[in-house]
mmCIF file of C-alpha atoms and ligand atoms in Angstrom:
data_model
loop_
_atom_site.group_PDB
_atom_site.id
_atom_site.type_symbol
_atom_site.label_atom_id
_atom_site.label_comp_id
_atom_site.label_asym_id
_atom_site.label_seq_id
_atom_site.Cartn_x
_atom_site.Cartn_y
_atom_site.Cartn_z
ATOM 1 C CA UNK A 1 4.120 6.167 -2.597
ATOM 2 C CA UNK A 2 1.573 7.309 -5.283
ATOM 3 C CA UNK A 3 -0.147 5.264 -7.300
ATOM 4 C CA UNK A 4 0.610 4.393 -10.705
ATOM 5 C CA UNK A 5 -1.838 5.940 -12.897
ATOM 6 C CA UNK A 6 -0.904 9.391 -10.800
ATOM 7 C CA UNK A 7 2.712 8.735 -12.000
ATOM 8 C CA UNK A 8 1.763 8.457 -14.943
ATOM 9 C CA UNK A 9 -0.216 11.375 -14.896
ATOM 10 C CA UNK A 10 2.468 13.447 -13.211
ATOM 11 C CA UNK A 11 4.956 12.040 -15.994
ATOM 12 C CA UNK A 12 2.630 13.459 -18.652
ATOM 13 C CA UNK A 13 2.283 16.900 -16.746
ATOM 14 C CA UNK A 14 6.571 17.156 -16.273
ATOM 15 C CA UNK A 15 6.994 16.753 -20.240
ATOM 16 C CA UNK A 16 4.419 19.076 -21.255
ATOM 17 C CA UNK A 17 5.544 22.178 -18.686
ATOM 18 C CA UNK A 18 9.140 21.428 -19.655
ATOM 19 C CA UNK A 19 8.281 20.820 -24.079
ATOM 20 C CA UNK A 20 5.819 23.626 -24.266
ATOM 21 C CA UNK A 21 8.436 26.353 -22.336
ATOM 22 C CA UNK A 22 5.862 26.837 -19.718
ATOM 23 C CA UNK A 23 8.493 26.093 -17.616
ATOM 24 C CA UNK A 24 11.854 27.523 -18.945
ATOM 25 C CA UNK A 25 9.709 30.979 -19.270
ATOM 26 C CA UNK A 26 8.498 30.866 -15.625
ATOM 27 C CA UNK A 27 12.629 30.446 -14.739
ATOM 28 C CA UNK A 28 13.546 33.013 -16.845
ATOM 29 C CA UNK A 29 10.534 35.760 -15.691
ATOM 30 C CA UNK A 30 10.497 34.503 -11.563
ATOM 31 C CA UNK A 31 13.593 32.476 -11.284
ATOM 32 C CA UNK A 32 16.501 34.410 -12.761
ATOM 33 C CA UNK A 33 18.982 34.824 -10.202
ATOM 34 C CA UNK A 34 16.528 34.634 -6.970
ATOM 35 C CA UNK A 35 16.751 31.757 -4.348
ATOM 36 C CA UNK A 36 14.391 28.860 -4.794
ATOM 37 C CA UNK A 37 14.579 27.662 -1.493
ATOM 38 C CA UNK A 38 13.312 23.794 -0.956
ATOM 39 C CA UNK A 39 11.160 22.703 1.703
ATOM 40 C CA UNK A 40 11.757 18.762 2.692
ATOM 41 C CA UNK A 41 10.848 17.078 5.593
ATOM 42 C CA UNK A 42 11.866 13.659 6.238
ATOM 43 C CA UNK A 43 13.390 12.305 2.496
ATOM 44 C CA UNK A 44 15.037 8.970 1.740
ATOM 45 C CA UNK A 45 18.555 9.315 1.063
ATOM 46 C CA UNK A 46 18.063 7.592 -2.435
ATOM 47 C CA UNK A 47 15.599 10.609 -3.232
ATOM 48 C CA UNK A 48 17.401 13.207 -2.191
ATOM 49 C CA UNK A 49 20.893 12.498 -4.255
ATOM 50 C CA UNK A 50 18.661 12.295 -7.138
ATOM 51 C CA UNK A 51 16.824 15.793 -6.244
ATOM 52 C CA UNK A 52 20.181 17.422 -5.656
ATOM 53 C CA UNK A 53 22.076 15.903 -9.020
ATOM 54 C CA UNK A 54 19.287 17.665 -10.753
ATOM 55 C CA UNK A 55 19.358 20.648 -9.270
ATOM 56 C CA UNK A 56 22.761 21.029 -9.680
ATOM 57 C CA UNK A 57 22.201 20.836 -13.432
ATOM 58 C CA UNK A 58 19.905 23.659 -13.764
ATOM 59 C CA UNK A 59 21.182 26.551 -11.115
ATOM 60 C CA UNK A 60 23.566 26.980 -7.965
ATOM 61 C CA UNK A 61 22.869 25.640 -4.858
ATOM 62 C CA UNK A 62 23.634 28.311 -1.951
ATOM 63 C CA UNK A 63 22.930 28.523 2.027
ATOM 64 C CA UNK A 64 20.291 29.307 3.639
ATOM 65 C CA UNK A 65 22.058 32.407 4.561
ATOM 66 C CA UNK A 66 22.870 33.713 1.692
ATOM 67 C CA UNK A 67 18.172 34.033 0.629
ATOM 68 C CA UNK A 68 18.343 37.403 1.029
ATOM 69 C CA UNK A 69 21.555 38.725 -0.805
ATOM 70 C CA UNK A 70 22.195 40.375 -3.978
ATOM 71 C CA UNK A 71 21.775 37.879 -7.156
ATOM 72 C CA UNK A 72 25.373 37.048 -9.461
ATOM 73 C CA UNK A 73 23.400 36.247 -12.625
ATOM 74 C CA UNK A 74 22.553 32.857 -11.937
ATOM 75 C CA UNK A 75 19.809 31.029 -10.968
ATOM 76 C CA UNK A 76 20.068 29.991 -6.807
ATOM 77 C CA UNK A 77 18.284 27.167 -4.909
ATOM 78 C CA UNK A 78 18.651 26.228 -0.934
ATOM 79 C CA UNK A 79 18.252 23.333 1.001
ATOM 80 C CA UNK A 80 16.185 23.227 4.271
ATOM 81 C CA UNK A 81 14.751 20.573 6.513
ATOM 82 C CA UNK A 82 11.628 21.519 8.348
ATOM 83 C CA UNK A 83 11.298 19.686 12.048
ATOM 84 C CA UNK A 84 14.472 17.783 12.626
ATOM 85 C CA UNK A 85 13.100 13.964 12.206
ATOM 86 C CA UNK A 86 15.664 11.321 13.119
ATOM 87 C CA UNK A 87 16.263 9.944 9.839
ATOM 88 C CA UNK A 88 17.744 13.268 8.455
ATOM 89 C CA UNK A 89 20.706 12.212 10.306
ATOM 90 C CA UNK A 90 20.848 9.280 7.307
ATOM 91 C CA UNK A 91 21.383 12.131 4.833
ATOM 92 C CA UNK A 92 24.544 13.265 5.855
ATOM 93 C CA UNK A 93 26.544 11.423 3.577
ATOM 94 C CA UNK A 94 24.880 12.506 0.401
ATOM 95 C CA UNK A 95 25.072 16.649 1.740
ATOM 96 C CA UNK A 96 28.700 15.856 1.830
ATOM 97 C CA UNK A 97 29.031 13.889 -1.327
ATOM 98 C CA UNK A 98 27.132 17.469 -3.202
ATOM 99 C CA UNK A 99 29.038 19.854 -1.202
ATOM 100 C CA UNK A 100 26.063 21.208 0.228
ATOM 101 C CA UNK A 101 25.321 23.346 3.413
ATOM 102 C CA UNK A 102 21.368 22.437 4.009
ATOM 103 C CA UNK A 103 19.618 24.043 7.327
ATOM 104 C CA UNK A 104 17.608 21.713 9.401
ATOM 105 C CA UNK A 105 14.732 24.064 11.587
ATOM 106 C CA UNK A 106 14.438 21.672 14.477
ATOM 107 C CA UNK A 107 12.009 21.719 17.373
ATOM 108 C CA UNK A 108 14.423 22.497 20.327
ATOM 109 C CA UNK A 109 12.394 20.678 22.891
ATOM 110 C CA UNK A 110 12.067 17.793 20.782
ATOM 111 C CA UNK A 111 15.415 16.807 19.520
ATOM 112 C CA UNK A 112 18.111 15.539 22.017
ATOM 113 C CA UNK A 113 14.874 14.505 23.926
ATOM 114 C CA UNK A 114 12.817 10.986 23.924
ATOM 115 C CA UNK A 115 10.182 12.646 23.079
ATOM 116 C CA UNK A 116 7.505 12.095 19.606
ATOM 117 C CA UNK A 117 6.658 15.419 17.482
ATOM 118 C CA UNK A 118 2.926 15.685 18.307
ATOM 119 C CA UNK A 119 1.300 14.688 15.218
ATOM 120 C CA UNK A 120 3.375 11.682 14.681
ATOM 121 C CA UNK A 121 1.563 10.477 17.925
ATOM 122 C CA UNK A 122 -1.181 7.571 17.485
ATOM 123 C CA UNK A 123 -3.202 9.487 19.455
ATOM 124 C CA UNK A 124 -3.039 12.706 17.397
ATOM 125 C CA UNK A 125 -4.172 10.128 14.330
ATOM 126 C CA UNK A 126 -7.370 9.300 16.517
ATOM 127 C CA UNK A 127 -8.363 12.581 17.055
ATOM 128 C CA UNK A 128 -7.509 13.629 13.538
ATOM 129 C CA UNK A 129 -4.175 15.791 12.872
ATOM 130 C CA UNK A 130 -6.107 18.769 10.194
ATOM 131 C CA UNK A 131 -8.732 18.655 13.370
ATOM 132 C CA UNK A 132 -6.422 19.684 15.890
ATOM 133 C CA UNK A 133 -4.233 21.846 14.190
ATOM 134 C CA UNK A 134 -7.235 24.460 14.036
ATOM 135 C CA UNK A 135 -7.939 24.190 17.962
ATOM 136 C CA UNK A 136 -6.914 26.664 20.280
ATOM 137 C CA UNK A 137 -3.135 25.697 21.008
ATOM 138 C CA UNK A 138 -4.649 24.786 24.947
ATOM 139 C CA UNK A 139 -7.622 23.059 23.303
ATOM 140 C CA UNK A 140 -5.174 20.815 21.244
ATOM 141 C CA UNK A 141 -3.083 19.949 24.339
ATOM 142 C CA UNK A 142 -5.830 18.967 26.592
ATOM 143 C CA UNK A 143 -7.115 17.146 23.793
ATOM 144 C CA UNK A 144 -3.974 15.152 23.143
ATOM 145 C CA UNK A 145 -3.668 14.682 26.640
ATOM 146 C CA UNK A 146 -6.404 12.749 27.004
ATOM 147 C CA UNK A 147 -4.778 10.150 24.914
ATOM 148 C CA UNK A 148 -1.696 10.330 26.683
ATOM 149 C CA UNK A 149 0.010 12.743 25.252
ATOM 150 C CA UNK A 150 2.226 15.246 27.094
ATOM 151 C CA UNK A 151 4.294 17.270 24.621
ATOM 152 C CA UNK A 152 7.074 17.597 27.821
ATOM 153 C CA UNK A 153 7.030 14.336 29.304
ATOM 154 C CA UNK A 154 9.621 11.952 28.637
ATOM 155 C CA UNK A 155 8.313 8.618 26.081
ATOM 156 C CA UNK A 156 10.348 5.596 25.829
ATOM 157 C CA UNK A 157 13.945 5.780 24.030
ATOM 158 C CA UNK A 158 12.296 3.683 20.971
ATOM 159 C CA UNK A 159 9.345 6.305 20.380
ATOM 160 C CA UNK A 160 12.210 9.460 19.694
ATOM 161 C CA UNK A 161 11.143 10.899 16.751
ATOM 162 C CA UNK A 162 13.814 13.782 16.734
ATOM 163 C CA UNK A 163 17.631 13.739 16.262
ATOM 164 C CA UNK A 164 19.609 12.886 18.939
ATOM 165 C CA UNK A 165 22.416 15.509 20.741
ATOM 166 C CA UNK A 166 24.818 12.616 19.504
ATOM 167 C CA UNK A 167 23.737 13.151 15.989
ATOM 168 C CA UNK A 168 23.681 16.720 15.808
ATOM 169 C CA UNK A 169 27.097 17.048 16.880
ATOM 170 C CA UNK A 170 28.227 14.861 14.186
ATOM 171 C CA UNK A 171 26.027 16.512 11.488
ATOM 172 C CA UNK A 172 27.148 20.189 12.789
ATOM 173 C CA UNK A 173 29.936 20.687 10.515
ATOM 174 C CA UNK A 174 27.795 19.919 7.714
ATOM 175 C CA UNK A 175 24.612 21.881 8.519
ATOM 176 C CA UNK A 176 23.125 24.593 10.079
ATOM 177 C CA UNK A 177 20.694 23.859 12.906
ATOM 178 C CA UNK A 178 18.001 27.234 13.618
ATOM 179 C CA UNK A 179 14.674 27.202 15.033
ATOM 180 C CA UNK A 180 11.279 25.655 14.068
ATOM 181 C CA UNK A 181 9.723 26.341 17.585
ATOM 182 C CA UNK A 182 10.286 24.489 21.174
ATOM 183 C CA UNK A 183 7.374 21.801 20.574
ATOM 184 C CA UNK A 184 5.729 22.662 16.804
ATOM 185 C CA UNK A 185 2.519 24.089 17.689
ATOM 186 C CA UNK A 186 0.187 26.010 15.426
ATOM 187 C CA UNK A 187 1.630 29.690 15.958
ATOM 188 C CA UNK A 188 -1.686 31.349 15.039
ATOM 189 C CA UNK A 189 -3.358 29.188 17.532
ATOM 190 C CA UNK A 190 -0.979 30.220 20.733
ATOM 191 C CA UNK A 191 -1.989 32.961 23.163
ATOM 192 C CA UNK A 192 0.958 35.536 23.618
ATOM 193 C CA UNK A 193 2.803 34.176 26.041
ATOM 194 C CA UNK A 194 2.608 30.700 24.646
ATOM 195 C CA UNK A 195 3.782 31.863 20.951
ATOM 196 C CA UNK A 196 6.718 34.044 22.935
ATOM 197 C CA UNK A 197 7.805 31.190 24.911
ATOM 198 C CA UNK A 198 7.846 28.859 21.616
ATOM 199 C CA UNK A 199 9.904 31.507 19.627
ATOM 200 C CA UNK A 200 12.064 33.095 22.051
ATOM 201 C CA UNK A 201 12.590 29.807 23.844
ATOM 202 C CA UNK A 202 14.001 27.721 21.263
ATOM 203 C CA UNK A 203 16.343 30.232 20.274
ATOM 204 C CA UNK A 204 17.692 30.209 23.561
ATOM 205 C CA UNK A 205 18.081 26.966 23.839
ATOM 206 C CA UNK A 206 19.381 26.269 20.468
ATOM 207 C CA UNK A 207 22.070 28.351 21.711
ATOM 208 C CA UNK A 208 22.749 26.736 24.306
ATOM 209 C CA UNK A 209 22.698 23.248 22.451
ATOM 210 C CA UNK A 210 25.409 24.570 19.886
ATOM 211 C CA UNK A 211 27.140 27.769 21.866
ATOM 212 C CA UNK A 212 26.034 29.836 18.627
ATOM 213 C CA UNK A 213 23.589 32.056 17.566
ATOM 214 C CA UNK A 214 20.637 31.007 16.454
ATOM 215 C CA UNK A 215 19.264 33.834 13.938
ATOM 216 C CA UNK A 216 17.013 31.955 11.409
ATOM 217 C CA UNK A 217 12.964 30.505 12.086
ATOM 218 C CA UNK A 218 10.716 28.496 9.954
ATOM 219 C CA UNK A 219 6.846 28.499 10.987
ATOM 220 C CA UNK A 220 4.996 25.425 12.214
ATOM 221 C CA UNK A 221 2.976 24.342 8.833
ATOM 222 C CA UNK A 222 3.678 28.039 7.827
ATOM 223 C CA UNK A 223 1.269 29.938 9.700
ATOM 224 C CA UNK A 224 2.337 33.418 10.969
ATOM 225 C CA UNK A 225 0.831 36.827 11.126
ATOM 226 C CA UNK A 226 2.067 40.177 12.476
ATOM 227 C CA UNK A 227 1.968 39.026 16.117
ATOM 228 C CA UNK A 228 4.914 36.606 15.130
ATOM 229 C CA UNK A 229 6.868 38.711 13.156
ATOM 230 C CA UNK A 230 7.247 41.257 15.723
ATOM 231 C CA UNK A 231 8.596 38.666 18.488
ATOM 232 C CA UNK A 232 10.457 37.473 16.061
ATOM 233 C CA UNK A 233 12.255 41.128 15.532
ATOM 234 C CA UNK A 234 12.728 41.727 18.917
ATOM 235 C CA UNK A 235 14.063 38.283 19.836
ATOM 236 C CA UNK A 236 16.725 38.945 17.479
ATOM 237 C CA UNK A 237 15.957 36.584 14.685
ATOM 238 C CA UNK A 238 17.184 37.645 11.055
ATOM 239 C CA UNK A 239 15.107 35.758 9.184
ATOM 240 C CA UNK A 240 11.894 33.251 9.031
ATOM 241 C CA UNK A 241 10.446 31.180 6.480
ATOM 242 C CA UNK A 242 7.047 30.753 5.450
ATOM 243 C CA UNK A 243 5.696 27.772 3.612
ATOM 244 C CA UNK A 244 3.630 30.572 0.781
ATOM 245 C CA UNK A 245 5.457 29.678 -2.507
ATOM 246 C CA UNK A 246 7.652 31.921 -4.622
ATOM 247 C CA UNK A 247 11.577 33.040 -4.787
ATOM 248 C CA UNK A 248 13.881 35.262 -2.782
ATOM 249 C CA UNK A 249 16.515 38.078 -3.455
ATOM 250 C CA UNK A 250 17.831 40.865 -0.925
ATOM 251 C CA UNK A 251 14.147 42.999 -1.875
ATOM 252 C CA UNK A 252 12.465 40.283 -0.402
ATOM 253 C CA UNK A 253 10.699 40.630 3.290
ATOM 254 C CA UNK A 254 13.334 38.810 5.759
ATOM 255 C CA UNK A 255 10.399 37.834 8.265
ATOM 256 C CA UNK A 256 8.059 36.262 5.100
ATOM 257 C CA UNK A 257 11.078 34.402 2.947
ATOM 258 C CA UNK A 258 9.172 31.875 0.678
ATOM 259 C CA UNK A 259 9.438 28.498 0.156
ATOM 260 C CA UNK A 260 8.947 25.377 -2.442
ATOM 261 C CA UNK A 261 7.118 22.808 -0.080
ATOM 262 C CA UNK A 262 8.416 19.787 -2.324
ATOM 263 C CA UNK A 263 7.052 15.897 -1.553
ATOM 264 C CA UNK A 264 9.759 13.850 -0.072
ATOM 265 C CA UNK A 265 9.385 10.994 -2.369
ATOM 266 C CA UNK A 266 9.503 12.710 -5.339
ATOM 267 C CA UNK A 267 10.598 11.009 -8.521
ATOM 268 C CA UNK A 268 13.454 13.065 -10.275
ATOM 269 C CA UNK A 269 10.753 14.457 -12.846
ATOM 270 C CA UNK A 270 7.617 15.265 -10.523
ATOM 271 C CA UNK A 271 10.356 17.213 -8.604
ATOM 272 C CA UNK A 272 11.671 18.951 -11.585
ATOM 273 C CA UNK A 273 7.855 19.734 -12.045
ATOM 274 C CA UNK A 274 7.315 21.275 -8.691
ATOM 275 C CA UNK A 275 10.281 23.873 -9.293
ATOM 276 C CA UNK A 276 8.272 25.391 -11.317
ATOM 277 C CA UNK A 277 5.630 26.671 -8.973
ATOM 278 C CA UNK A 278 2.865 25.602 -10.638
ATOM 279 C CA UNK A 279 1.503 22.603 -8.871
ATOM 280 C CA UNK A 280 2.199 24.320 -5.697
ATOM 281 C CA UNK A 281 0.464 27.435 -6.753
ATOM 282 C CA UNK A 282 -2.741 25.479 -8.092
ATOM 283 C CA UNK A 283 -3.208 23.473 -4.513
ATOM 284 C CA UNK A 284 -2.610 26.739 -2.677
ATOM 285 C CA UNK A 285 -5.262 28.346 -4.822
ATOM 286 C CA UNK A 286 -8.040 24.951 -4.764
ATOM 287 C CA UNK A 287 -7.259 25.725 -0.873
ATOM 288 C CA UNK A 288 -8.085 28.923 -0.533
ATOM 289 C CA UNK A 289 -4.862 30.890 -0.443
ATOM 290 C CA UNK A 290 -5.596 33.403 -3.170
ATOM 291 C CA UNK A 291 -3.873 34.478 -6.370
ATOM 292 C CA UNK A 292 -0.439 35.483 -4.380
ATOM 293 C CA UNK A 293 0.657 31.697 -3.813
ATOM 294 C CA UNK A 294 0.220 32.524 -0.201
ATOM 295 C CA UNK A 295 -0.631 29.134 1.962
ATOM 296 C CA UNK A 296 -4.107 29.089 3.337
ATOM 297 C CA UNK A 297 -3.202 30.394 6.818
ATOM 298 C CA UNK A 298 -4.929 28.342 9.868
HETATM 299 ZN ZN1 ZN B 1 7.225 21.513 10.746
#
């Protein structure tokens, strides 16, 4: 949780983007009737009922399939859930209690298995997560090996980190389940066979998890380039999300959809805050990522 005086803080920030118009003018020049489309990874159920009663009051709330269409006038917003942690399964009841369709990018090779997304490992901790992430995808496996990590082998029942198959089927009415990768490496750091195997073999076997298509990606820590996209295309994926921040409408490039990477525990009003781009946009830019909102790319 953050710390007080950076509530506070935050609290002063929300009332002054929201009193002065900042942030009513940035909704009416960027938001309009585009798709805001929320980034969450692993909320409390508490925090997101809150998030989603307050969204409710200020635009529609659509699928993730409907980013790229035509706009009806009114401001849009949809829910996804990047990696598929265990817990999401907890936030069924309040997707049903909003009547809303969320999609939940899951790593294929990781859910329905006993398995521990890498970075979640103690041994990824050790050898520092940022510090691996820029290694050469073999670099960062040999690494993590060496503190017993093997991304395929099975760990014990109580380490799962992903959903189980007996909690996907009873969330599948309810959601959409597409593809965050087989394992959740670092895209950009994957020779070509590695990134095609990640991309075109999750999609398989999402498809065989569900028996439907799966036509919709979300990059690992959003980091893509024109290698990706075109595997992508040819795999037969419709769309993929990026984590660079901005809205969507049917102009918008399928293959680069952006994205409002919002904190999980959010209060209502630092959440409110974050739809407007801005503290987003000022992180991406302290980072590196230049005046488009684009994430610094690894
Ligand atoms: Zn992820």
């Amino acid at each position: 949780m953050p710390s007080k005086p950076k509530i506070v803080l935050r609290t002063l920030f929300t009332r002054f983007v929201f009193s002065s118009g900042i942030a009513a003018t940035i909704w009416r020049l960027f938001w309009r009737d585009r798709v805001a489309v929320m980034l969450y990874h692993d909320p409390s159920p508490q925090t997101l009922d809150a998030h989603l009663t307050y969204l409710k009051t200020v635009c529609d709330i659509v699928p993730f399939s409907e980013v790229n269409t035509p706009g009806r006038g009114r401001r849009r917003a949809a829910i996804t859930l990047d990696d598929g942690h265990a817990r999401n399964a907890e936030l069924l009841p309040v997707f049903i209690k909003h009547n809303v369709r969320p999609t939940i990018f899951i790593c294929s090779s990781i859910v329905t298995h006993p398995r521990t997304h890498w970075w979640m490992h103690p041994g990824a901790s050790q050898a520092g997560v940022e510090r691996l992430k820029r290694m050469s995808n073999e670099e960062r496996l040999g690494e993590l090996r060496s503190t017993g990590f093997r991304q395929d082998a099975a760990a014990a029942e109580s380490t799962a980190s992903g959903l189980s198959a007996e909690q996907i089927q009873a969330m599948r009415p309810y959601i959409d389940f597409e593809s965050h990768t087989r394992f959740h490496p670092i895209l950009t750091r994957c020779d070509d066979a590695e990134c095609k195997e990640e991309l075109v073999g999750s999609k398989r076997e999402i498809e065989q998890m569900l028996g439907g298509n799966c036509q919709h990606f979300a990059y690992p820590n959003g980091d893509y380039g024109p290698r990706e996209i075109a595997i992508l295309k040819a795999g037969g994926y419709r769309t993929a999300r990026t984590c660079d921040l901005g809205w969507n409408n049917h102009k918008s490039d399928p293959y680069r959809l952006k994205a409002f990477d919002i904190q999980d525990d959010s209060t209502v009003e630092w959440f409110a805050a974050q739809l407007t781009g801005i503290t987003l946009y000022l992180r991406y830019l302290r980072q590196g990522g230049g005046l488009a909102g684009r994430k610094p790319q690894l």
